[in-house]
Short mmCIF file of N, CA, C and O in Angstrom, two decimals:
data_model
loop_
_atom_site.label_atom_id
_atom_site.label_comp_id
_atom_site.label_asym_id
_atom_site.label_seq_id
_atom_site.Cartn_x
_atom_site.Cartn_y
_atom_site.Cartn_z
N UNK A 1032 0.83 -1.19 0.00
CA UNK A 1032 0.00 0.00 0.00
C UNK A 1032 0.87 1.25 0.00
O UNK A 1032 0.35 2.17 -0.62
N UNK A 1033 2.00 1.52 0.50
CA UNK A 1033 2.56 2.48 0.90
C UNK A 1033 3.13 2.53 -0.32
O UNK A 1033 3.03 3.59 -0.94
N UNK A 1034 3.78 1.53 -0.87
CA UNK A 1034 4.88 2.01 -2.16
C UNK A 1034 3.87 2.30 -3.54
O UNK A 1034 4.27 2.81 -4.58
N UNK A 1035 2.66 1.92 -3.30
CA UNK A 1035 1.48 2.14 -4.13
C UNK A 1035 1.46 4.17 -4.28
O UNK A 1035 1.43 4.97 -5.22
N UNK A 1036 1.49 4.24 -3.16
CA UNK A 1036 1.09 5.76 -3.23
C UNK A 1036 2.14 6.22 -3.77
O UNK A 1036 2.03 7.08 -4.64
N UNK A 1037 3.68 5.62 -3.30
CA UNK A 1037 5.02 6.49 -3.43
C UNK A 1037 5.00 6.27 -5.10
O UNK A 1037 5.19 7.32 -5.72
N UNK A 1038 4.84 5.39 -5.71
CA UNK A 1038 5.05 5.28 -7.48
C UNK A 1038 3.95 6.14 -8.09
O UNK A 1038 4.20 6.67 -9.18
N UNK A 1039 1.97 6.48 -7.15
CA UNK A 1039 1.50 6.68 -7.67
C UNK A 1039 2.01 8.41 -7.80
O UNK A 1039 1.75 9.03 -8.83
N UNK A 1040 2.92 9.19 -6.39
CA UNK A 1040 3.24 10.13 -6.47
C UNK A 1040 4.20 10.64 -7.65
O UNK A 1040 4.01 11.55 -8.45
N UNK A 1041 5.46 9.65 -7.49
CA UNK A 1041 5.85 9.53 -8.72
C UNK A 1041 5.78 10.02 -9.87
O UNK A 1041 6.41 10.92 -10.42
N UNK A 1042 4.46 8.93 -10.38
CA UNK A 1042 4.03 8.69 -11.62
C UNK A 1042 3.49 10.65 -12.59
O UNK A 1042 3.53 11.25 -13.66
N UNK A 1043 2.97 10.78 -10.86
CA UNK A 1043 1.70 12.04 -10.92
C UNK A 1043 2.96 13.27 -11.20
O UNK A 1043 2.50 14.25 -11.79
N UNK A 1044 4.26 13.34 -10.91
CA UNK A 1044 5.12 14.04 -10.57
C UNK A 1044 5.79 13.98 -11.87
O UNK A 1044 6.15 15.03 -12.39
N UNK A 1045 5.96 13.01 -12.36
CA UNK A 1045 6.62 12.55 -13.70
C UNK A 1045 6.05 13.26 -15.18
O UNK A 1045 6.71 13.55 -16.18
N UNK A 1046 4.04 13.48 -14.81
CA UNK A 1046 3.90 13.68 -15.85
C UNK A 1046 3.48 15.62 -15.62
O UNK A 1046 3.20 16.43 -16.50
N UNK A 1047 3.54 15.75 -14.71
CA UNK A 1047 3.95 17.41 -14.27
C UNK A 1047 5.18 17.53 -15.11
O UNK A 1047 5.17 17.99 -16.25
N UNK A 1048 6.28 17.07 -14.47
CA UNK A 1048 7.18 17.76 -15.39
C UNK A 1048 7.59 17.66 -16.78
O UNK A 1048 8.38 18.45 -17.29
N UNK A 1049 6.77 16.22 -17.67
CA UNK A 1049 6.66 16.32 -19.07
C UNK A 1049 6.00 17.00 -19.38
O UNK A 1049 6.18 17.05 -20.60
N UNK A 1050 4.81 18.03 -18.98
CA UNK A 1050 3.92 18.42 -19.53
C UNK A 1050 4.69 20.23 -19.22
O UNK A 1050 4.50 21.19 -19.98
N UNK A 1051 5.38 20.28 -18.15
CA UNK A 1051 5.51 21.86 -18.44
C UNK A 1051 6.86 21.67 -19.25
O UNK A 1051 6.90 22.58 -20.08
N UNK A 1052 7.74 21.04 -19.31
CA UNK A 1052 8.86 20.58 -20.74
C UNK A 1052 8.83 21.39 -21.78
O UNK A 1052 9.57 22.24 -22.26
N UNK A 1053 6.77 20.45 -22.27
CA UNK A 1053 6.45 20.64 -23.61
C UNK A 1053 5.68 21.96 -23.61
O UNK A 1053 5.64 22.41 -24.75
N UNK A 1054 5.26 22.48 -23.00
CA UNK A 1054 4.23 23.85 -22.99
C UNK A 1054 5.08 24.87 -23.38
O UNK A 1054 6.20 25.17 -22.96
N UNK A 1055 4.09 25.58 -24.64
CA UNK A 1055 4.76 26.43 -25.03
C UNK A 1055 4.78 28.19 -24.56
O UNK A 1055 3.74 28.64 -24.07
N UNK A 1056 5.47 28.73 -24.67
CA UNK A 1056 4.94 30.01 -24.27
C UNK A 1056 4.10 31.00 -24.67
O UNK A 1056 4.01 31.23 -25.87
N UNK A 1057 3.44 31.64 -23.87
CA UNK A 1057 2.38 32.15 -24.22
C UNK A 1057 2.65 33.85 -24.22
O UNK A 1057 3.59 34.37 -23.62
N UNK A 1058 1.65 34.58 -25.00
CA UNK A 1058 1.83 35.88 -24.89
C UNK A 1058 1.03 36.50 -23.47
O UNK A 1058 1.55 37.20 -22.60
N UNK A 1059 -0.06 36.13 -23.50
CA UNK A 1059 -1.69 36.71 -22.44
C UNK A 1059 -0.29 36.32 -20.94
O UNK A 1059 0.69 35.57 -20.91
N UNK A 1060 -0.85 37.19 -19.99
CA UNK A 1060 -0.12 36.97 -18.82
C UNK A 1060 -1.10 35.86 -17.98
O UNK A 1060 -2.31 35.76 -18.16
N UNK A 1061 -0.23 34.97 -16.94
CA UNK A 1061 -0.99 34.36 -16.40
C UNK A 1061 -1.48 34.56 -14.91
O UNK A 1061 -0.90 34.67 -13.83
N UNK A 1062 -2.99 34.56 -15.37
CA UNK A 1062 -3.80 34.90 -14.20
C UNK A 1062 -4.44 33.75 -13.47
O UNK A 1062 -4.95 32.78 -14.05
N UNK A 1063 -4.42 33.85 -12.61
CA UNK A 1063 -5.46 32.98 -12.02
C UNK A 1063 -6.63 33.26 -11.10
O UNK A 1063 -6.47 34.18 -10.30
N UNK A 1064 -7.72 32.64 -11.09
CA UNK A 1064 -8.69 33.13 -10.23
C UNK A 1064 -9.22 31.75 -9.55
O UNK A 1064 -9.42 30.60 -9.93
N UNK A 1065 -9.33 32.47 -8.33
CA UNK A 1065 -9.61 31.75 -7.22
C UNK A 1065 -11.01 32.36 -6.71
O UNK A 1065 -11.24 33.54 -6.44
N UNK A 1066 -12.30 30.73 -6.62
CA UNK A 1066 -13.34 31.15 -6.44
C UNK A 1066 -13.97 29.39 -5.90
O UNK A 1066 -13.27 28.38 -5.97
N UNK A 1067 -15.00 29.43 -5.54
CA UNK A 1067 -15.71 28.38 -5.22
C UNK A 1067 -16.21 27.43 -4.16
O UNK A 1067 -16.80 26.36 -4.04
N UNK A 1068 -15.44 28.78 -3.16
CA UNK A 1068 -15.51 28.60 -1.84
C UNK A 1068 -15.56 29.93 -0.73
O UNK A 1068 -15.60 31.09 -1.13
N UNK A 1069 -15.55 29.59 0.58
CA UNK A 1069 -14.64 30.90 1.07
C UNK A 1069 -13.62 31.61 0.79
O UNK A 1069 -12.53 31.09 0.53
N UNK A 1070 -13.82 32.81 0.80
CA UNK A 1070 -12.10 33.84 0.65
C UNK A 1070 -12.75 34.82 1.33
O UNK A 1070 -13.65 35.59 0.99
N UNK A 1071 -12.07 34.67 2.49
CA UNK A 1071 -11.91 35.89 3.61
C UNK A 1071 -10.80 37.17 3.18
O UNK A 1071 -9.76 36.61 2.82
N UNK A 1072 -10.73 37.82 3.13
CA UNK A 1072 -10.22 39.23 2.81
C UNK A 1072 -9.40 39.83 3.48
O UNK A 1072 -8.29 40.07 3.00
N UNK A 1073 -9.76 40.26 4.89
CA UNK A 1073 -9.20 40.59 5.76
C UNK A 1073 -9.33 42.30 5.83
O UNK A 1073 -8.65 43.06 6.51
N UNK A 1074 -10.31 42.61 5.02
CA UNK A 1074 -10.64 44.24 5.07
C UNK A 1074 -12.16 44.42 5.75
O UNK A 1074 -13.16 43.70 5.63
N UNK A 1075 -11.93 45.86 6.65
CA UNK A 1075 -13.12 45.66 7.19
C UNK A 1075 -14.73 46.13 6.12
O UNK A 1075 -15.81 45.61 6.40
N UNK A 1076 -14.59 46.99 5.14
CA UNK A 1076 -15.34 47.33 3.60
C UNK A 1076 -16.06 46.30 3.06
O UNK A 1076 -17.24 46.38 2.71
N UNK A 1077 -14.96 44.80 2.94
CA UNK A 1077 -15.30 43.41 2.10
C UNK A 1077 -14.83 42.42 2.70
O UNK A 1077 -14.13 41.58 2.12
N UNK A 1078 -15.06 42.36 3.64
CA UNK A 1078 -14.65 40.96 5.04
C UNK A 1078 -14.45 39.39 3.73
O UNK A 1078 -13.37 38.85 3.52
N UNK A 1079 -15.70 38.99 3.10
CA UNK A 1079 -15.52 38.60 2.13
C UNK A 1079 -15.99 38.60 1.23
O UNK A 1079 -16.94 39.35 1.04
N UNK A 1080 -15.35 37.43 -0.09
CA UNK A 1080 -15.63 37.61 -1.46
C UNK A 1080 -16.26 35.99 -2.06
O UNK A 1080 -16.48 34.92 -1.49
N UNK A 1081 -16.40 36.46 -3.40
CA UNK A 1081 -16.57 35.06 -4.11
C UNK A 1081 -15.57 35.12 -4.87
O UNK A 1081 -15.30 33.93 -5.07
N UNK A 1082 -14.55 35.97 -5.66
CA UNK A 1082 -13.31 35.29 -6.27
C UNK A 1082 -12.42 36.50 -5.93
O UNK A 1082 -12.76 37.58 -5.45
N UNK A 1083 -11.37 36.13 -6.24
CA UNK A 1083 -10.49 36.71 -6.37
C UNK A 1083 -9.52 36.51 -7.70
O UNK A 1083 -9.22 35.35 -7.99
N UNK A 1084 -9.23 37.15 -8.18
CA UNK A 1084 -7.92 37.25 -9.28
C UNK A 1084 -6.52 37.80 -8.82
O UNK A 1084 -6.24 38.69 -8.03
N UNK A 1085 -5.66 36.89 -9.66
CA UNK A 1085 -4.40 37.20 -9.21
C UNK A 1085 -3.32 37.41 -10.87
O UNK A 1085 -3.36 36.66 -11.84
N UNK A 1086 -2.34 38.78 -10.70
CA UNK A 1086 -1.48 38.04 -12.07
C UNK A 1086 -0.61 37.10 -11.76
O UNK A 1086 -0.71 36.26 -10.87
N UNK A 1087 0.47 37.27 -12.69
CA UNK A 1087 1.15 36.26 -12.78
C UNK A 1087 2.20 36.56 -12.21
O UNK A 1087 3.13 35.81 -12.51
N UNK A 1088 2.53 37.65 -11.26
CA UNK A 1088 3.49 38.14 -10.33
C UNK A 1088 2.96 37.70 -9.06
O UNK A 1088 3.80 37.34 -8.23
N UNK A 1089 1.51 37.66 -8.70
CA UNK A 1089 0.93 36.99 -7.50
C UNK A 1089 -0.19 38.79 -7.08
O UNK A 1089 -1.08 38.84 -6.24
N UNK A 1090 0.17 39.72 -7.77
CA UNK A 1090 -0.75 40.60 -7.35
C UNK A 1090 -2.04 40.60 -7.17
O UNK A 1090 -2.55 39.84 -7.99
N UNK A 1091 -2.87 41.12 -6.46
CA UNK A 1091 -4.15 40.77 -6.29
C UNK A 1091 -4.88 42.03 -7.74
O UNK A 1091 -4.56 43.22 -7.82
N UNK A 1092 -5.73 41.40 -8.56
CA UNK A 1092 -6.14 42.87 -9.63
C UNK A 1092 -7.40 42.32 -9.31
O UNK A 1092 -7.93 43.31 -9.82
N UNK A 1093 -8.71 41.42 -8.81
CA UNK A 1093 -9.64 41.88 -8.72
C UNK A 1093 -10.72 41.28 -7.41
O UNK A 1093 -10.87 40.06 -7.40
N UNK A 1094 -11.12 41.73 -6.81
CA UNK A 1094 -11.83 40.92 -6.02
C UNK A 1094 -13.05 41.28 -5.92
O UNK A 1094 -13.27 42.46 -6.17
N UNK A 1095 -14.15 40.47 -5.55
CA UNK A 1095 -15.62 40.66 -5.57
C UNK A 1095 -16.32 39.35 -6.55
O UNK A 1095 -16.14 38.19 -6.20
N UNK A 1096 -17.04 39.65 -7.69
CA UNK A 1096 -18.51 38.67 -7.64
C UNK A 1096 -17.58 37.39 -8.32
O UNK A 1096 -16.38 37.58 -8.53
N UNK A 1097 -18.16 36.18 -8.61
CA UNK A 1097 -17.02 35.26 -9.52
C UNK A 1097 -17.51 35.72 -10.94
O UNK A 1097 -16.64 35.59 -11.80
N UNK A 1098 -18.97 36.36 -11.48
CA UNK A 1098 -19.38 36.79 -12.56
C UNK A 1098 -18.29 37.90 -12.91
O UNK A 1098 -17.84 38.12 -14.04
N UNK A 1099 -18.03 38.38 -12.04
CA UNK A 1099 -16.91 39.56 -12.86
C UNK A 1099 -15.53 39.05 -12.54
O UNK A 1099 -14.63 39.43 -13.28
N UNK A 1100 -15.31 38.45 -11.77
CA UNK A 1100 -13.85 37.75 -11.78
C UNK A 1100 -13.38 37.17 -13.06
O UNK A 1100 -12.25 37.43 -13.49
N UNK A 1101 -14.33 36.28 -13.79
CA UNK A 1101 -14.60 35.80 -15.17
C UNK A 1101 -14.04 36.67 -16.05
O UNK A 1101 -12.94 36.62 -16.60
N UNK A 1102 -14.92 37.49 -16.14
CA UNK A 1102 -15.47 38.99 -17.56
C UNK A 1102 -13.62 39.49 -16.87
O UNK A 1102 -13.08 39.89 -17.90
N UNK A 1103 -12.77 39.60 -15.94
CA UNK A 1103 -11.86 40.30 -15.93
C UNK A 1103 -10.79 39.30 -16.40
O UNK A 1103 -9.79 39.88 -16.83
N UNK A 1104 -10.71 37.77 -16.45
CA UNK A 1104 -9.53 37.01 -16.99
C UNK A 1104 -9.63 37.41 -18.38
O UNK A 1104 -8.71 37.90 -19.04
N UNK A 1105 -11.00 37.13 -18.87
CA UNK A 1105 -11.62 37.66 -20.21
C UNK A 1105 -10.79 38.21 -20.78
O UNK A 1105 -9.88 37.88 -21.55
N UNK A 1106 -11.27 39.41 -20.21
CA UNK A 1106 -10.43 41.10 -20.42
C UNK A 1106 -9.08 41.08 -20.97
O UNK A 1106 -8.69 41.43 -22.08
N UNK A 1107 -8.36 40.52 -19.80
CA UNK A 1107 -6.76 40.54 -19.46
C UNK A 1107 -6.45 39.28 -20.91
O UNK A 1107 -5.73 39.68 -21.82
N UNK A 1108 -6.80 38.44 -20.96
CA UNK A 1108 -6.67 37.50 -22.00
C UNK A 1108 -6.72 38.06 -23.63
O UNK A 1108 -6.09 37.72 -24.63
N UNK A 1109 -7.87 39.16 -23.37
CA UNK A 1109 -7.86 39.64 -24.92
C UNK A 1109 -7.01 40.91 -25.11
O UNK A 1109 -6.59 41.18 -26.24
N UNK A 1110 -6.80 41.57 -24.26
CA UNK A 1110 -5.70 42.54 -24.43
C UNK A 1110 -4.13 42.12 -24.51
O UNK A 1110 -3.20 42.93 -24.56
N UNK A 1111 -4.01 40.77 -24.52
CA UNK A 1111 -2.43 40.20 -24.99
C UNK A 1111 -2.53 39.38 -25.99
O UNK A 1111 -1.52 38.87 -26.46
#
């Protein structure tokens, strides 16, 4: 059981790093948005949210509904 997990980690680890190898580069910056749960904030204005967006430096560019978290990767995607 144990060496089950360690090969299945492995395996899972193995194809992470073939796959960023082959990925090519992109122009659009990479954002990510985080939504689908809690996200506490830590401001007293918006205690919390439903998403948040982040670039690809880790900055925070949007927080509030996940409908506009969306419409803003959108955005950022078509302007590169």
């Amino acid at each position: 059981m144990k060496y089950t997990k360690i090969a299945s980690s492995l395996l899972f680890l193995a194809s992470v790093a073939s796959h960023s190898a082959f990925a090519t580069a992109s122009k659009a910056p990479m954002t990510t948005i985080f939504y689908g749960g809690p996200i506490i904030t830590m401001e007293n204005k918006q205690p919390t949210a439903e998403a948040v967006v982040t670039s690809q430096y880790g900055k925070i560019v949007y927080v509030g509904t996940e409908q506009e978290a969306l419409k803003q990767v959108r955005l950022q995607t078509l302007l590169f």
